C-alpha cells in the first residue's frame, strides 16, 4: 500500500484525511512494521487477536547487540513517521509539496521494510479501520477513569463486598479473564480496568451495586420482564389497504414474491372479514401492539432452502402461513415491523455488536415478537442474556407442535425428550401451530379462499364426475408408489388422473404414462383445475399441508390413506427429532377429525376392495364446497385478535389455591370433605366450576371448564375429544389441587407434588394421587399406563376450536 508511486500517495492521503483517529493508524503501521522487522531479523513476535477487540501485542527480542541495533533502526523509523504526522494530517489536495513529503515518508519506510511487509500491512489496515472508532471510545473511557482517579474516586473501583450483590466479586473476576472474548464489552466501554468492569456490571448488567461517584441523573437500565414505555396506549383500528404491508415485505426473493401475490389475491376477502369482525366486536376498544415479525427460515443465515424451490414444486405451506400471519396482524391495526435477515433483527432489537454476551439495555421495543425455530436460534445467538428476560413476548410459529415434555430443557434432558428443537422453557401456549392438533400449543392456522354462493353453484354444475387430481407436486412424492401401483391402477379404471408435477424439459419418469401431467401450475390455474375435479387424492405425503383444505373449499372430495400403525417420532424418519410424540393416523388428521365424511374419506390403500368401494362411493356422492370457519379470513382475524388481547405470558399468575389456604398444603392422608369449587354437570361425569364459587380471573374463563378423569393410559387430548371437548392447558392450575380430586371422588392415601409431565393424575390400584410441581409441565399430551389423568377440558365455539364460547 505504501510505495513510491502516485497510487500509494493518493491512498495514504485518503486514509489520513478520512479517518478521524489518523494518529492511531500511523502508529499502528509503525507497530506492525516493528514486529515484522523483528521477525525477519531473528526476533520472535507474537500478536494474538482477542475476539474483535484491539490487538494485544507482545514482543520477545532474542540476542543482545543485534536486538539493540534493530530497536535503534525502528526507533529512527518511528521518529521520521511521527515528525511527519502533523503535516500529513493536513493534506487536502494533491500538490508538489505533498508529493515530496509522501516520497520522503515512502523512502523512510522502504529502507526498513522486509519482504512482504506491504501485503501484510494492507490486510492489517482493513482491521485498523474497523477498530478505529472502538479504540477511540476505549481511550475516552480510559481518560474518564483516569479523571476519576485524579478526582479521588479511585477507591470506588475497589470490588464491593455487598450481601445484596453476592455475585459481584465473581463476575469481576470473570470479566478480568474474559472481557476480550466478546466485542460487546468494549462497545459498552469496558477497557480492562476494574472501574470499567464495575460500571458495566452495575449499569449494563445487574450484578454489582451502583457506583456512588457515577452520574445517575439518567434513568437506570430497565431489567424487567414486561415491555415498558412512557407513551400512552393507542387504539388499534382495522385496515383494509395492504399497500404499506406489501412495501414492508420487500423484494429480491421468489418466496417474498409468492407471499405478496397471495396477499394481493386475498386482499378483498381480508377487507370484508375486517368489516365483519368490527361489527361483531361492537367497536370494543383494542390496544394497538408493537409487533416484530422475524421470519427466520427465510434468512440467508439459516440457509433459506425454500426460496429457490418456490418455482420448482417445493413446499409452500410455511410461506402461505407467514403471508397470512403478516396480513392478519396488519389488518387488525397493529404497529408492525418485518425482519427477513439477522442484520434487520439486530437493528430492530437494538442488539449491541458482538457475540451475544451482553444484554439489551432499556425496555424491549416490542410488545410481541413472532418468529420460528430458526429465528429463536438467531435471537439466542445475538440477544444473549436478554432472551431469557424477554422470552415471554415471543410467539413461535411451529408447524408440527411442541409438547411440554420436550419444551422443558432440564426435564427433556433427564427423561429422553431432548431433540434438536424444543427445550426453550416457554409456556407451551407460546408455540403456535398450523392445525389444532396439539392443544398444549395455540392454534395459529392460515386461510383458504372463501367462495360466495354464486361461485359454489357454478362449481357444482361444472364438476367432471370422473376427474381426479393427485396431491404431489414433486416427482419424489410419486416414488412412494413404486411397487405399490395397485391403488392407482384401480383409480385409473374409474377416473381420468391428473397431476401437477414439476419438470423442466422431460416428463418425470416417476409419473405413470396414463396420468395427464400439467406441470407446476400458478395458483389461479390450480384453482381452475380443482373446481373441475371431483377427487383430490393424497399419497401419504406431505403431511398436514394447506392443499387438501383448498381442494375441499373448491368442491373436491379428499381421499387419503390411513396409517397402520400411526406415524410418529418413534417409528417414522420424518417425525424423528421433532419435539412431539403425537401419533399421526392419516396424511391429514385435521381433515379426518374435524371435517370428515362426505368431504373427507380415509381408507386403507393396501386393501384393494376398500379402496375400490371408496372410489365408487365418491363418484356417486355430491358435495358442496366447504371451508371451516376457522380457516376463513374472518376466523383467523377473530382468533389472532383474541390471542393478542388476552394471552399475557409476562404477567405473573397468582397461585391457586392461594398459598395460605388449607387446600394448598400437601401430604395429608385424607382429602376431607368435598370442596365447594366444583359441581357435577347434569347427565355427565364431568365437573364444572360452581356458579356460586369465587372465580379467579383467567382466560379462557372458568365458565368454560369441564373437569374429567381420563382412562388409564389415556391422554387428556383423547379424554376431552371423547366428550366433544378440547383440553385447555391454561386451566390446569385450577384443577391441580385436592378439591379437584375430591370432586371426582378419588380415594387417596397420600397426595404429593412431583415434577412429571403426566401429573396431575391418580392411581386407583395404589390409591396414590400426584399433583404437578412445575407449571411448565402441565401437559394435555402426557399419558401413562399407570395413571388416570385429571383433565381440564373446555367447550369451544362452532367452527373455531381455538376459542371457548365465552372467549371472545
Short mmCIF file of C-alpha atoms in Angstrom, two decimals, residues 710-716 718 758 781-789:
data_model
loop_
_atom_site.label_atom_id
_atom_site.label_comp_id
_atom_site.label_asym_id
_atom_site.label_seq_id
_atom_site.Cartn_x
_atom_site.Cartn_y
_atom_site.Cartn_z
CA UNK A 710 -59.14 -39.98 31.80
CA UNK A 711 -58.93 -43.73 31.50
CA UNK A 712 -55.65 -45.40 32.47
CA UNK A 713 -53.07 -44.81 29.75
CA UNK A 714 -55.23 -42.16 28.07
CA UNK A 715 -54.05 -38.60 27.47
CA UNK A 716 -56.18 -35.56 28.22
CA UNK A 718 -58.10 -38.12 23.90
CA UNK A 758 -48.25 -36.86 33.42
CA UNK A 781 -50.48 -34.83 25.70
CA UNK A 782 -48.92 -36.70 28.62
CA UNK A 783 -50.12 -40.23 29.39
CA UNK A 784 -49.03 -43.30 31.34
CA UNK A 785 -50.50 -46.81 31.67
CA UNK A 786 -50.22 -46.44 35.45
CA UNK A 787 -52.35 -43.31 35.86
CA UNK A 788 -55.70 -41.67 35.27
CA UNK A 789 -55.16 -38.03 34.30
#
